XYZ file of C-alpha atoms in Angstrom:
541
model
C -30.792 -35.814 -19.854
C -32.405 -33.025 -21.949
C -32.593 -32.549 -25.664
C -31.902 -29.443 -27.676
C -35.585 -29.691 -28.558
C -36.989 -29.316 -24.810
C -34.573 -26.444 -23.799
C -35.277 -24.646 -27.207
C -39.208 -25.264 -26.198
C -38.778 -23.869 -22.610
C -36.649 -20.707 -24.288
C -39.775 -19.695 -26.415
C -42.119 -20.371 -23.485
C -40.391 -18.017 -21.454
C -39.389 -15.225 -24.032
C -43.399 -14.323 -24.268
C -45.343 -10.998 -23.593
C -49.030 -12.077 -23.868
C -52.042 -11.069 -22.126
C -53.496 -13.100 -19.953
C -56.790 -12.229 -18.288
C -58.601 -9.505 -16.222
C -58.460 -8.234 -12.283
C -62.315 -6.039 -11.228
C -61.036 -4.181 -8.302
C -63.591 -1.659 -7.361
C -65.373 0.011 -9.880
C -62.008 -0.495 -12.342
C -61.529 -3.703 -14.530
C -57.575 -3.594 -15.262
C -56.305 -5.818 -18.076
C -53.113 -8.332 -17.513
C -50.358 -9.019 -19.299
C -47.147 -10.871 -18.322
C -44.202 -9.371 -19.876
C -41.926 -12.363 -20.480
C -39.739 -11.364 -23.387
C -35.921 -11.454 -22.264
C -34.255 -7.502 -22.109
C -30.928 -9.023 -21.695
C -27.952 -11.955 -21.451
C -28.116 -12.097 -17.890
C -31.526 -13.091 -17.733
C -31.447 -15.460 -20.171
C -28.374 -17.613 -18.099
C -31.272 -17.519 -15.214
C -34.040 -19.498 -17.028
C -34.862 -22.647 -14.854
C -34.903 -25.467 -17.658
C -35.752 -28.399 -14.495
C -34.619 -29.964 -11.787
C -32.356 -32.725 -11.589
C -31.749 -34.668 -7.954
C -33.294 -32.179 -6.101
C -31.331 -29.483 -7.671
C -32.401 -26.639 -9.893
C -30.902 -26.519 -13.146
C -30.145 -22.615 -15.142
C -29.334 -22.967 -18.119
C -26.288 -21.188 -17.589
C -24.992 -24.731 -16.241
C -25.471 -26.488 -19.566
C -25.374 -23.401 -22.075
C -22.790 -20.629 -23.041
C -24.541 -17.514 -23.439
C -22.978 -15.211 -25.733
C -24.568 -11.816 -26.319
C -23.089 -10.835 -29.661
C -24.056 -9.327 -32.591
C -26.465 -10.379 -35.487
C -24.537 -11.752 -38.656
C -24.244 -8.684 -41.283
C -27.087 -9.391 -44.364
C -26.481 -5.817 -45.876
C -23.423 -3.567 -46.612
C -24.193 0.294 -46.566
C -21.617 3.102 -47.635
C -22.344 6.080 -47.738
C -19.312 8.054 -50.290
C -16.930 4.296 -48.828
C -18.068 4.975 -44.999
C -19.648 2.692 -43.068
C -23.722 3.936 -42.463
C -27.567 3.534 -42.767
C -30.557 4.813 -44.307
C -33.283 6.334 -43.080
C -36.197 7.046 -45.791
C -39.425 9.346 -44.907
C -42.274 9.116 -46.779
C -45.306 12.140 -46.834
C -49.076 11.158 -46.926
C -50.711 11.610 -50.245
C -51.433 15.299 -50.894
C -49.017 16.708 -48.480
C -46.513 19.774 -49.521
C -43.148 18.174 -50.421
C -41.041 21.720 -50.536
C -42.897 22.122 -46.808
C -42.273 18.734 -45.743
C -38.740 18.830 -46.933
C -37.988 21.940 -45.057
C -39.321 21.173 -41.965
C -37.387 17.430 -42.121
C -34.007 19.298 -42.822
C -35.109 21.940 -39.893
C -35.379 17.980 -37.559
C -31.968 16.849 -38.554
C -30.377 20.327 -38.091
C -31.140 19.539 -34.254
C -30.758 15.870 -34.353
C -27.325 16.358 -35.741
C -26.245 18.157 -32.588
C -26.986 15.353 -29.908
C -25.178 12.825 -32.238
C -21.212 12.087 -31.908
C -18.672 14.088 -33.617
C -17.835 11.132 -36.064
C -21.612 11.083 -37.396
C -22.709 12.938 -39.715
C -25.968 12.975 -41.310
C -26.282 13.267 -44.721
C -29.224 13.507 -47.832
C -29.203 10.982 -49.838
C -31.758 12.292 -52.325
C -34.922 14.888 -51.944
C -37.109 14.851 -54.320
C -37.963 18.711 -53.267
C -34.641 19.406 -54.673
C -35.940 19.319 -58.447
C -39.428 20.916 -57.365
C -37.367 24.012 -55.542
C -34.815 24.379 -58.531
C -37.706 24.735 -60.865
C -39.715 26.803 -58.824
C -36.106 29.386 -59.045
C -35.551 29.119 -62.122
C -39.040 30.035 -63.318
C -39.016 32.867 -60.674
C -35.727 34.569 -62.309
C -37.732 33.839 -65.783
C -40.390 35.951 -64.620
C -37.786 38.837 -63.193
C -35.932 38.788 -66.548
C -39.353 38.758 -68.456
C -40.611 42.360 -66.604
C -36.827 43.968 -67.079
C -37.294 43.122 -70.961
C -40.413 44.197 -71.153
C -39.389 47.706 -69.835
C -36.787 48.076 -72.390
C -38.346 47.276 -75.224
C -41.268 49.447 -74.315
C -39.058 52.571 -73.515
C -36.779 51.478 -76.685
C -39.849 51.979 -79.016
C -41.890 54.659 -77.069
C -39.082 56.667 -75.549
C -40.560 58.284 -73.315
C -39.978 56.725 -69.266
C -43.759 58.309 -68.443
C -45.416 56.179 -71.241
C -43.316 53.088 -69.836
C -44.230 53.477 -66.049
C -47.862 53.472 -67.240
C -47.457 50.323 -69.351
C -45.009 48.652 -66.901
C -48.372 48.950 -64.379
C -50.803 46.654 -66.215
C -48.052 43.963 -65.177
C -48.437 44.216 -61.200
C -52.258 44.601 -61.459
C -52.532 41.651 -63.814
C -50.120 39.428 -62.223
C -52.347 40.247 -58.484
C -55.470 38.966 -60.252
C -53.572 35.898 -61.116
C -52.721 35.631 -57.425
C -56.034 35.851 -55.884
C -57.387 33.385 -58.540
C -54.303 30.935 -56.799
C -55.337 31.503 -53.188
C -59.277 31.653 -54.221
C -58.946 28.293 -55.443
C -56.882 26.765 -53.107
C -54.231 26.237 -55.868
C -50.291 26.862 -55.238
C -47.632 28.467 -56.738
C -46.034 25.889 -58.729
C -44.008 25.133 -62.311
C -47.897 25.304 -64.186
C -48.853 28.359 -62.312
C -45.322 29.871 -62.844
C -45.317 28.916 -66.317
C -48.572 30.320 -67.208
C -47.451 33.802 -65.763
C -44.098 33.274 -67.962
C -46.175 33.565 -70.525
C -48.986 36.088 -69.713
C -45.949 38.631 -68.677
C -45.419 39.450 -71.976
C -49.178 39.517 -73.337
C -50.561 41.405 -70.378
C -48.980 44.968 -72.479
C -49.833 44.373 -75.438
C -53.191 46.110 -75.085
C -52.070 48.923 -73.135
C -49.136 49.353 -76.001
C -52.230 49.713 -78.427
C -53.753 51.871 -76.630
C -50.856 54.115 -75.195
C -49.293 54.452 -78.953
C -52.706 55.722 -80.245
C -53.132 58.152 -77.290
C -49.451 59.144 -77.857
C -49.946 60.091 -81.682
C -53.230 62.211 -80.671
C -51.082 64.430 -78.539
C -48.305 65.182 -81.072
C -50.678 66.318 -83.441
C -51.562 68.650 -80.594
C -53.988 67.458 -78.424
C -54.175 67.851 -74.559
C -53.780 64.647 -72.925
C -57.097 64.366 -71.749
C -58.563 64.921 -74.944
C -56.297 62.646 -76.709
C -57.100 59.710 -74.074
C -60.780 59.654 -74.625
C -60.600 59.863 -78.691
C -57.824 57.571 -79.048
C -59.183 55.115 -76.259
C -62.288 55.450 -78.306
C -60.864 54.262 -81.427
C -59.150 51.355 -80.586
C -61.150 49.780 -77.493
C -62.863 47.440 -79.986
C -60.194 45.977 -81.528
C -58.280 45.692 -78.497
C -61.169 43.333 -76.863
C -60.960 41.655 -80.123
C -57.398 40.787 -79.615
C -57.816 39.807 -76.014
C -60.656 37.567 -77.395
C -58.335 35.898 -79.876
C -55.998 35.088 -77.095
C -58.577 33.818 -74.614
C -60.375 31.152 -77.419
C -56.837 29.432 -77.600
C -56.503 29.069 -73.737
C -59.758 28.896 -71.921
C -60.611 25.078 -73.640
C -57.659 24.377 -71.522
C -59.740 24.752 -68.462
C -62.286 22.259 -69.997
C -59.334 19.025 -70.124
C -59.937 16.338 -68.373
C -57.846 13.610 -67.353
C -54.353 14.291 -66.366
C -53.588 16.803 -69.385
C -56.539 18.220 -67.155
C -54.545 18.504 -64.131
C -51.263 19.828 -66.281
C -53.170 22.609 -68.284
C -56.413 23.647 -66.299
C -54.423 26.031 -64.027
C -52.443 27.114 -67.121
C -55.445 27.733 -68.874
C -57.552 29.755 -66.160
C -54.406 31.858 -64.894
C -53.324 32.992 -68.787
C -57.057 33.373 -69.645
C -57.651 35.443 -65.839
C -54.504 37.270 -66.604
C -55.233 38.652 -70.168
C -58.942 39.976 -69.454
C -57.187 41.355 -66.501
C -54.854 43.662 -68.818
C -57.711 44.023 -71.572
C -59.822 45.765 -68.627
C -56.755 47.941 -67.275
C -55.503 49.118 -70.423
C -59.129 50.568 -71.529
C -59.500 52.229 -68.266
C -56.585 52.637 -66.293
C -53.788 53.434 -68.939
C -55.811 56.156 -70.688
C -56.743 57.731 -66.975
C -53.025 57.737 -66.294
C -52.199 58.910 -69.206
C -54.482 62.032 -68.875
C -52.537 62.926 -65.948
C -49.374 61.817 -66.759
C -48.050 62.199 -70.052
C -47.279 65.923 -71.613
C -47.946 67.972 -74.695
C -45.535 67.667 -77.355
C -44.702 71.529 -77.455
C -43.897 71.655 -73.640
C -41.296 68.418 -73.688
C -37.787 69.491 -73.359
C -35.650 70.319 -76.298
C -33.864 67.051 -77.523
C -30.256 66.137 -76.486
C -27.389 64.236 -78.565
C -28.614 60.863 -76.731
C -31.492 61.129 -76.831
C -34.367 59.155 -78.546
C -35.397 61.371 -81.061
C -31.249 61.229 -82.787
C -30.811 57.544 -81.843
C -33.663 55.233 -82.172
C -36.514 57.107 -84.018
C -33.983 57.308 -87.458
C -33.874 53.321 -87.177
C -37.337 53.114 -86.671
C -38.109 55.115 -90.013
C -35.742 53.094 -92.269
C -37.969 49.971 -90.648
C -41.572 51.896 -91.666
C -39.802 52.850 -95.169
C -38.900 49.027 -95.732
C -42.421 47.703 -94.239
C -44.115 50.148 -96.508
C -42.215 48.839 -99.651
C -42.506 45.254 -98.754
C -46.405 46.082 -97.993
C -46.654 47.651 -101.447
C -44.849 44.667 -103.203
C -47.237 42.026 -101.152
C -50.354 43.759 -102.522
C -48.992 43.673 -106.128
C -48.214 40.471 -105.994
C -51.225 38.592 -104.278
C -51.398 35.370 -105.698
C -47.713 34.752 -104.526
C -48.223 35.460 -101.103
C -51.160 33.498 -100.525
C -49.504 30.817 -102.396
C -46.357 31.060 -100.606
C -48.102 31.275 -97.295
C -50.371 27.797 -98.113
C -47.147 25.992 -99.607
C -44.642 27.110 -96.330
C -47.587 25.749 -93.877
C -48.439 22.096 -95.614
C -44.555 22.025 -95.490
C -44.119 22.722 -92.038
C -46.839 20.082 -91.196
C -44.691 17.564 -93.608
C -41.658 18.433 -92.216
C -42.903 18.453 -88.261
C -44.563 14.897 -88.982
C -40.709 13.586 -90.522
C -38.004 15.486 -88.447
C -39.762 16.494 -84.853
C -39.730 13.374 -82.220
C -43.015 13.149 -79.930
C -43.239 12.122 -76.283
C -45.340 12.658 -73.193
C -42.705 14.661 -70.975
C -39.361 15.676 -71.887
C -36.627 14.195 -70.392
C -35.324 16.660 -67.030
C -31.563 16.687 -65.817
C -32.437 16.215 -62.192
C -28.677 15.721 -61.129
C -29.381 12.473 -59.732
C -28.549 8.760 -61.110
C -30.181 5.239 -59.415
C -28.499 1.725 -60.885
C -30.208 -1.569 -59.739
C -27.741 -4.591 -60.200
C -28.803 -8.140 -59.610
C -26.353 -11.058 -59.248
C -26.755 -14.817 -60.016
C -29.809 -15.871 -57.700
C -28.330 -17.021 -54.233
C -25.104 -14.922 -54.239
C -23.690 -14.309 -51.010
C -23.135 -10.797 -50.030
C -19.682 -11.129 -49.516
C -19.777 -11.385 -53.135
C -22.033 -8.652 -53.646
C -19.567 -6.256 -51.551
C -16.934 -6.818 -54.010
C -18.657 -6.127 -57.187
C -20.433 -2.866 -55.246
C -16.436 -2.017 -54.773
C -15.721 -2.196 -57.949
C -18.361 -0.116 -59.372
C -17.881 2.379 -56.631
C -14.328 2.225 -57.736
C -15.399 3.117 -61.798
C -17.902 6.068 -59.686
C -14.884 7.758 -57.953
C -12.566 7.828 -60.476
C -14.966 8.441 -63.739
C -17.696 10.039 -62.416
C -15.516 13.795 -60.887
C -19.511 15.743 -61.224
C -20.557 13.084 -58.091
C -21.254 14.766 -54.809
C -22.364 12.216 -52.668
C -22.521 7.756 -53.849
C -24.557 5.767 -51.530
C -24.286 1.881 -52.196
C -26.307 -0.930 -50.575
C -25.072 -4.508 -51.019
C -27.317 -7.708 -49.832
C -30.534 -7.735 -47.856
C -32.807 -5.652 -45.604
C -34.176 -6.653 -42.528
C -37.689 -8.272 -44.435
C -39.853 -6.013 -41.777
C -38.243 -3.427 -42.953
C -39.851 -0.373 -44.326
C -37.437 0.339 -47.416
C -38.482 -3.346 -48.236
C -41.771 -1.946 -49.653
C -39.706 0.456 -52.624
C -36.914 -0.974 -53.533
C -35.850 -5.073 -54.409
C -33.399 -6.293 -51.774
C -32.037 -9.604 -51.122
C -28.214 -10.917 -50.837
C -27.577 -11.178 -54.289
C -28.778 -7.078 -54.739
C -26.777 -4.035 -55.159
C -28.058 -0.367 -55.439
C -26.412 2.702 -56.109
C -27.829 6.362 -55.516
C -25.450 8.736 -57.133
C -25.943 12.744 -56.303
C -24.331 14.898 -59.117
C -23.496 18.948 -58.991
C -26.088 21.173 -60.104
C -26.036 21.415 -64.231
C -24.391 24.987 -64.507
C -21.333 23.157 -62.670
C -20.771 20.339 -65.218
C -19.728 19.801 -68.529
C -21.799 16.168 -68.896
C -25.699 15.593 -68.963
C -26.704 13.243 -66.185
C -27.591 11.085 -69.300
C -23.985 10.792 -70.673
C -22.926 9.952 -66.974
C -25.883 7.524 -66.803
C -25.110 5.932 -70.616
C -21.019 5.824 -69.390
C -21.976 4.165 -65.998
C -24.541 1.574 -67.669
C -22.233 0.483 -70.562
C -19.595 -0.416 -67.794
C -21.533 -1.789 -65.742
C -22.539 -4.135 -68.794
C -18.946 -5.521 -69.223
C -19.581 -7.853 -65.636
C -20.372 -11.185 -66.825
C -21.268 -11.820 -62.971
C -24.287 -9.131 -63.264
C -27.801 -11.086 -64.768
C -29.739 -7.760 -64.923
C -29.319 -4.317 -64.215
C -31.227 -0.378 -64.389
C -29.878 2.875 -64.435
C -31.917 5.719 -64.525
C -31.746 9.170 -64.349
C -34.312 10.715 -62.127
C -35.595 10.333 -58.677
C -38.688 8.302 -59.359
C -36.270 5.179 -60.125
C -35.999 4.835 -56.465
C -39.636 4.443 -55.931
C -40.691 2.164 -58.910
C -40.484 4.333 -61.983
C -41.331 2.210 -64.954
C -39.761 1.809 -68.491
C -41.367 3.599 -71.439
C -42.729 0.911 -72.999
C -43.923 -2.350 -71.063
C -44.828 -5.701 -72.929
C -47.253 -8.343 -71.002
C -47.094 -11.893 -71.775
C -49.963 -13.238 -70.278
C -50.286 -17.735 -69.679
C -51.315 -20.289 -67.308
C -47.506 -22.339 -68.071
C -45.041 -20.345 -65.924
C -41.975 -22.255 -68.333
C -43.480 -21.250 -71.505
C -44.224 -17.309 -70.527
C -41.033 -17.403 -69.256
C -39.304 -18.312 -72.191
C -41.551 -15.784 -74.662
C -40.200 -12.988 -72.363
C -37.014 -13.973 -72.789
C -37.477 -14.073 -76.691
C -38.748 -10.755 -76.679
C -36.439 -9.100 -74.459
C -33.403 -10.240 -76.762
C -35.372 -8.769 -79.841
C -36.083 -5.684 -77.952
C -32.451 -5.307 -76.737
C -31.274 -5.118 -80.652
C -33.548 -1.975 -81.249
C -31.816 1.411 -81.451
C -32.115 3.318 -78.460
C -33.494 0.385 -76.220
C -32.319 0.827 -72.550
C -32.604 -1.347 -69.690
C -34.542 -3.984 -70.799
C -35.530 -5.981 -68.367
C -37.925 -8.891 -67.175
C -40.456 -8.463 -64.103
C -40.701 -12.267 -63.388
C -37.581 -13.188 -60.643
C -35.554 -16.022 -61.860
C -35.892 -19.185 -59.782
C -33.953 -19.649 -56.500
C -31.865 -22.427 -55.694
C -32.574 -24.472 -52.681
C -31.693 -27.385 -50.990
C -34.405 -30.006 -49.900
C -34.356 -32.536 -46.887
C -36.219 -35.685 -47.420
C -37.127 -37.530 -44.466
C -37.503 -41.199 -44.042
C -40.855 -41.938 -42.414
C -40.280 -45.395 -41.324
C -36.651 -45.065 -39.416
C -38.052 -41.666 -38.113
C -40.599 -43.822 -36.549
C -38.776 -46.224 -34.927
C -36.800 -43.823 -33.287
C -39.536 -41.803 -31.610
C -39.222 -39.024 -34.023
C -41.559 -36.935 -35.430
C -41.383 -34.031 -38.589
C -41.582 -31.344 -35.701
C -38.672 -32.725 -34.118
């Protein structure tokens, strides 16, 4: 003689932890709290629901109680295996590359206590692209300094002229350093970048300087001599040149904004850097070069190889042509300044026709996220067989994949992931990891343009994204974004749907999509008032 509705009332009455009161015993006042909430089966079969002719009743004696497993709202595979995902965000500010590292260092152990048949894998890292970059500028820098060497000792010939020169680098590139950990700033693509490009300033001035202190001692000079007069003659216009360079990169320290947050470092480092070599190559190169370098009667006689028969009888033919084409510019003034005016106004005409413009060019990061959205209300059953089927198109036309994670349907609404990504049963996305780009033939944006145009051919699919860098995960947004803005959700609705079609027809136009979720079906239950009365029954019930 007891409803569904009483047994289901005494169920949530029992399955409670709440807190209920305090105990003072001596000088301590303890807080209560009765821990209710059912840890398994077996307890639930034991809940009293009455008594019934002097007899307790368990629910057990009216109830089956199963303990089984929750009905599947989501489909994870991770490259077609069964799995789940775990993401971990860092607090604004923190050190990705560190965070990363010390993650991977976690797993490394975690991976140990788990069962032979799990395996733990990376889905994506966005310290992936950060660490690549950070390499590639580092082997920039190496190759820069080797260059540098052997152009010097190409021109100068002479390996005691080059070690000189070759030490404004080290000296220059320490300043920069100390500037870094002075101002609590990192080593990172700006920072690396600006030294990229201050490697190959920072001996210019010593070259100026070293050359002219060179010539004084083959027209007999001592070394020491030769370093003070020659230093002497050139200091000025050495500063000057330094000064030329510093006016185009110091206003980069003055940007504000987030070109300021790009360029400042850039700017302070190059500008840091280059007074840095303008300083050394006024004092230290001509004090090394008083000690080093050697009169030109005491060098050893000249060999077959050497410079002297190889290089300096190119170098001659080069002064005989500059002095000719020198001699034919100052005859001929009016063409050269005319020349020089009409090639610059046509460089500015042809930049402004022929060279595109954008905020950031596009990176390869190796890494492709799609988005694909159903008909509203799908199942997931159905969503698990269109996931196959693009997984299918993955594995056979994708070869430069090296790991394909798919999720199909919902996530627990709690759930953490919830907050960056769109779930729901009628949702499908796919996280595609491809080899690094020295391994493959394809751009991640042929891959991505391939995937997309297949994934277009599914006249089940209402909307989908693919995009080609790691931010799509985490809410990247389109290059351009149009806002229709109404009180009549119908109407707006309809103007974005006018626009998107227009938009999709432009050349170039990708994923264009609409923010506003299409409407859900449902299924209402009306209730009759009047019968539910006479029958004792209320909306609750």
């Amino acid at each position: 003689n007891m409803s569904i509705e009483q047994i289901g009332g005494i169920l949530r009455a029992e399955n409670l932890n709440m807190p209920s009161g305090n105990v003072e015993m001596g000088e301590m006042n303890y807080p209560l709290r009765v821990q209710g909430e059912f840890e398994s089966s077996e307890q639930i079969k034991n809940i009293v629901l009455g008594n019934f002719q002097g007899k307790t009743v368990f629910l057990k004696d009216v109830a089956n109680v199963n303990d089984s497993i929750r009905k599947m709202t989501i489909d994870a595979k991770m490259n077609g295996k069964p799995g789940i995902e775990m993401m971990v965000q860092k607090k604004s500010g923190a050190n990705t590359v560190k965070i990363a590292r010390e993650i991977k260092k976690e797993l490394g152990k975690l991976q140990k206590t788990l069962p032979s048949d799990v395996k733990i894998m990376t889905i994506f890292d966005t310290s992936d692209f950060i660490t690549h970059s950070i390499n590639n500028l580092s082997e920039t820098l190496l190759f820069a300094f080797i260059f540098v060497v052997l152009v010097v000792l190409f021109f100068l010939g002479r390996w005691r002229a080059t070690l000189i020169i070759i030490l404004t680098i080290p000296i220059s590139l320490i300043v920069a350093f100390i500037y870094l950990g002075v101002s609590g700033n990192t080593i990172n693509i700006i920072s690396l970048s600006a030294l990229s490009i201050a490697i190959g300033m920072v001996v210019d001035d010593a070259i100026v300087v070293l050359e002219n202190i060179t010539k004084h001692i083959e027209r007999g000079s001592t070394p020491r001599e030769a370093s003070i007069y020659a230093t002497n003659e050139v200091w000025l216009a050495v500063i000057a040149t330094t000064l030329t360079i510093v006016a185009v990169f110091f206003p980069m320290t003055m940007v504000s904004g987030l070109a300021g947050i790009m360029f400042k470092q850039l700017g302070w480092i190059v500008t840091i850097t280059i007074v840095t070599s303008a300083l050394a190559a006024i004092t230290l190169t001509p004090m090394l070069s008083s000690k080093m370098l050697i009169l030109q009667s005491k060098r050893k006689k000249t060999g077959r190889f050497s410079h002297e028969r190889l290089v300096v009888p190119w170098l001659n033919k080069l002064d005989n042509f500059y002095v000719k084409t020198l001699h034919w510019a100052l005859h001929h003034r009016r063409t050269v300044v005319f020349g020089a005016i009409g090639i610059f106004i046509g460089s500015l005409v042809l930049a402004g026709y022929f060279v595109k413009a954008e905020f950031l060019p596009q990176s390869d990061e190796g890494q492709i996220t799609a988005y694909v959205e159903l008909p509203a209300g799908t199942r997931v059953d159905e969503s698990v067989k269109i996931a196959r089927l693009v997984e299918d198109y993955i594995n056979r036309e994708i070869p430069e994949k090296t790991l394909v994670s798919t999720t199909a349907g919902a996530y627990d609404e709690a759930s953490f992931a919830a907050l960056f990504t769109k779930s729901g049963s009628n949702i499908i996305n796919f996280t595609i990891a491809l080899t690094t780009v020295s391994e493959r033939e394809r751009s991640v944006f042929e891959i991505a343009d391939n995937l997309r145009t297949f994934i277009g051919t599914f006249p089940e699919i209402t909307k989908y994204n693919v995009t080609t860098s790691q931010g799509g995960m985490m809410g990247g947004s389109n290059t351009v974004d149009v806002e229709i803005f109404g009180y009549d959700l119908e109407q707006t609705t309809a103007l974005a749907n006018q626009v998107a079609e227009k938009v999709k027809k432009l050349n170039g136009a990708r994923d264009v999509t609409i923010s506003r979720e299409k409407a859900k079906p449902e299924l209402r239950i009306l209730l009759d008032q009047e019968k539910m009365s006479q029958n004792g029954l209320n909306t609750a019930t």
